Amino acid sequence: MKILLVNPPRSPENNILKYAPVEARPFIHKKLIGPPLGLLTIAAAVKDHEVIFFDCKGEYDLHPEALPLRFMIRELMEKHHPHVVGVTVITSEFDFALEILRAAREKDPEVITVAGGLHAILCPEDFTDPSVNLVVQGQNPMIFREIINRTETNQSLKDLPGLWINTGGKLLRPLKNATSWDGAGENFLMPDRSLLKRWISTYHVGGNPYPSTYVFTSLGCPYQCTFCSIWSQHQGKYYQRRIESLIEELKTLDDYPVVRFADANTLVNESFITELFDRIEEEGIKKDFVMDIRADFAVHRPNLIAKLARAGLKVVICGFESFRDEELRKYNKKSVASANQTAVKIFEQNGIMVRGNYVIPSGYGVDDFAALAEYADRNRVVYAGYTILTPMPGTVFYGQVKDQIIDHDYRKYNFFNSVMQTRLDPVEFHERVGALWLIKKGTDVI
Ligand code: B12
Ligand code: SF4
């Protein structure tokens, strides 16, 4: 079977950037780069078939003037004539995923279209558009493999666990839920980055001249912050990679001097990470590592942070979320604001650059902005991000505030737009969030 796997483009909606003061704009995130690891895992599951892989994000970075999405997909359909087209979907890219599948079906009404990924797992009921044939609600890439194999041999798909079937806009629920899948441990599939060669020159972080790639050492998260999609996606489970499998993967990454761990939280299990970095040193693997570390973890393990710094940890991304303990409690963050300050000191003592991220609730007024600005100024980090607390569908927070949501345009669900009523005038709100991006130590951007 011929399978076309497409990574949708990014949503351009960014009201923080749009309304930010001009001098803050250079520091505001415009795009994140990186390999779509989920789609690469799907490709690995069907590697005995003919797979055509297409990264629209990379393509538009490579050629900003490339054809509009619909025509880009038509061209791919004409060139490859796939039997199946698959897309990976996060909330803000939902509309583009549909556009891809519509264009594919317009070109070939017989093609089978499949949606998967985070949004398909958390909100499968959203996929009523007739252009979507199948929706995979589950982590297990073998469901996709089974779709391909059964389609090839004309067998029914009805009893496939986790598979929603769309018949002319009516969604049939799966007869069985997908079984849990240890995609990090025994069921791990090695992503084949050679599928991304065309776009490698676009995978750069900030001003770094070398390409970077993502590697995950775990899936899921043992914490349950109310606004976060990640633990819901994995039903609260946390799966850890095998050390030797990680070493094997790292050894294939000669093209990528910068390795960004894609984990929700890289440091959860101290003995695992100690052993991993012992092996990295033993193998002489030299990389600049970037990872997400919780402040409270760093506070309790300063020696481990020092060890990681010696082994190449250069940048830490730390979800500060708030400067107020009562907000952190509300988010179920299970940490306190003072831990952020202590952690920053530990990272900086070890020569690690910190990117701290605050989330701004839509209800912030002038006094709240002033208090946050004053705090962030006193506790500057090299890079700082200030995004908007967003009720991502499928999260606890979404359930808490769904009646207050005023904007249901999914393209805006990327943390850069308020989708809830703001206390301030919406333009002033986004402008004030934008102005916060100036409060940091460095002049660089990541
Ligand atoms: C790597 C990553 C990226 C990469 C690659 C994503 C891509 N598709 O291009 C990049 C850097 C481009 C990216 C960008 C963004 N991301 Co991102 N990203 C991640 C990250 C860190 C890891 C995802 C991952 O690789 N997981 C491992 C793989 C194996 O899992 P998976 O993708 O879920 O895939 C499995 C299944 O879902 C399924 N599957 C996936 N695709 C498909 C397709 C088919 C056909 C099938 C059948 C199955 C299937 O099978 C896979 C194997 O089990 C997560 C956070 C996290 N730790 O999970 C955030 C995350 C997914 N990102 C998120 C967001 C919001 C964004 C941005 C919008 C952020 C922003 N503000 O700009 C941007 C979008 C573009 C932009 N503005 O630049 C959110 C999504 C929330 C939501 N509800 O939508 C997350 C959860 C982070 C968070 N803090 O909440 N991201
Ligand atoms: S915000 Fe971070 S710590 Fe909290 S649940 Fe999500 S990934 Fe885990």
mmCIF file of C-alpha atoms and ligand atoms in Angstrom, residues 221 223-225 227-228 230-231 264-265 294 321 333, ligand 2:
data_model
loop_
_atom_site.group_PDB
_atom_site.id
_atom_site.type_symbol
_atom_site.label_atom_id
_atom_site.label_comp_id
_atom_site.label_asym_id
_atom_site.label_seq_id
_atom_site.Cartn_x
_atom_site.Cartn_y
_atom_site.Cartn_z
ATOM 1 C CA CYS A 221 3.581 12.773 33.083
ATOM 2 C CA TYR A 223 1.618 15.133 37.592
ATOM 3 C CA GLN A 224 -1.874 16.331 36.741
ATOM 4 C CA CYS A 225 -1.896 20.094 36.175
ATOM 5 C CA PHE A 227 -4.502 23.080 32.127
ATOM 6 C CA CYS A 228 -2.286 20.377 30.641
ATOM 7 C CA ILE A 230 -0.247 15.672 28.194
ATOM 8 C CA TRP A 231 -1.248 13.584 31.191
ATOM 9 C CA ALA A 264 6.788 16.497 29.507
ATOM 10 C CA ASN A 265 9.285 16.161 32.353
ATOM 11 C CA ARG A 294 10.330 21.038 37.060
ATOM 12 C CA GLU A 321 3.377 29.133 35.399
ATOM 13 C CA LYS A 333 0.985 22.335 39.929
HETATM 14 S S1 SF4 B 2 2.270 21.019 33.042
HETATM 15 FE FE1 SF4 B 2 4.134 19.785 33.128
HETATM 16 S S2 SF4 B 2 4.125 18.891 35.216
HETATM 17 FE FE2 SF4 B 2 2.057 19.619 34.814
HETATM 18 S S3 SF4 B 2 0.974 17.800 34.035
HETATM 19 FE FE3 SF4 B 2 1.712 18.968 32.255
HETATM 20 S S4 SF4 B 2 3.665 18.077 31.755
HETATM 21 FE FE4 SF4 B 2 3.148 17.404 33.822
#
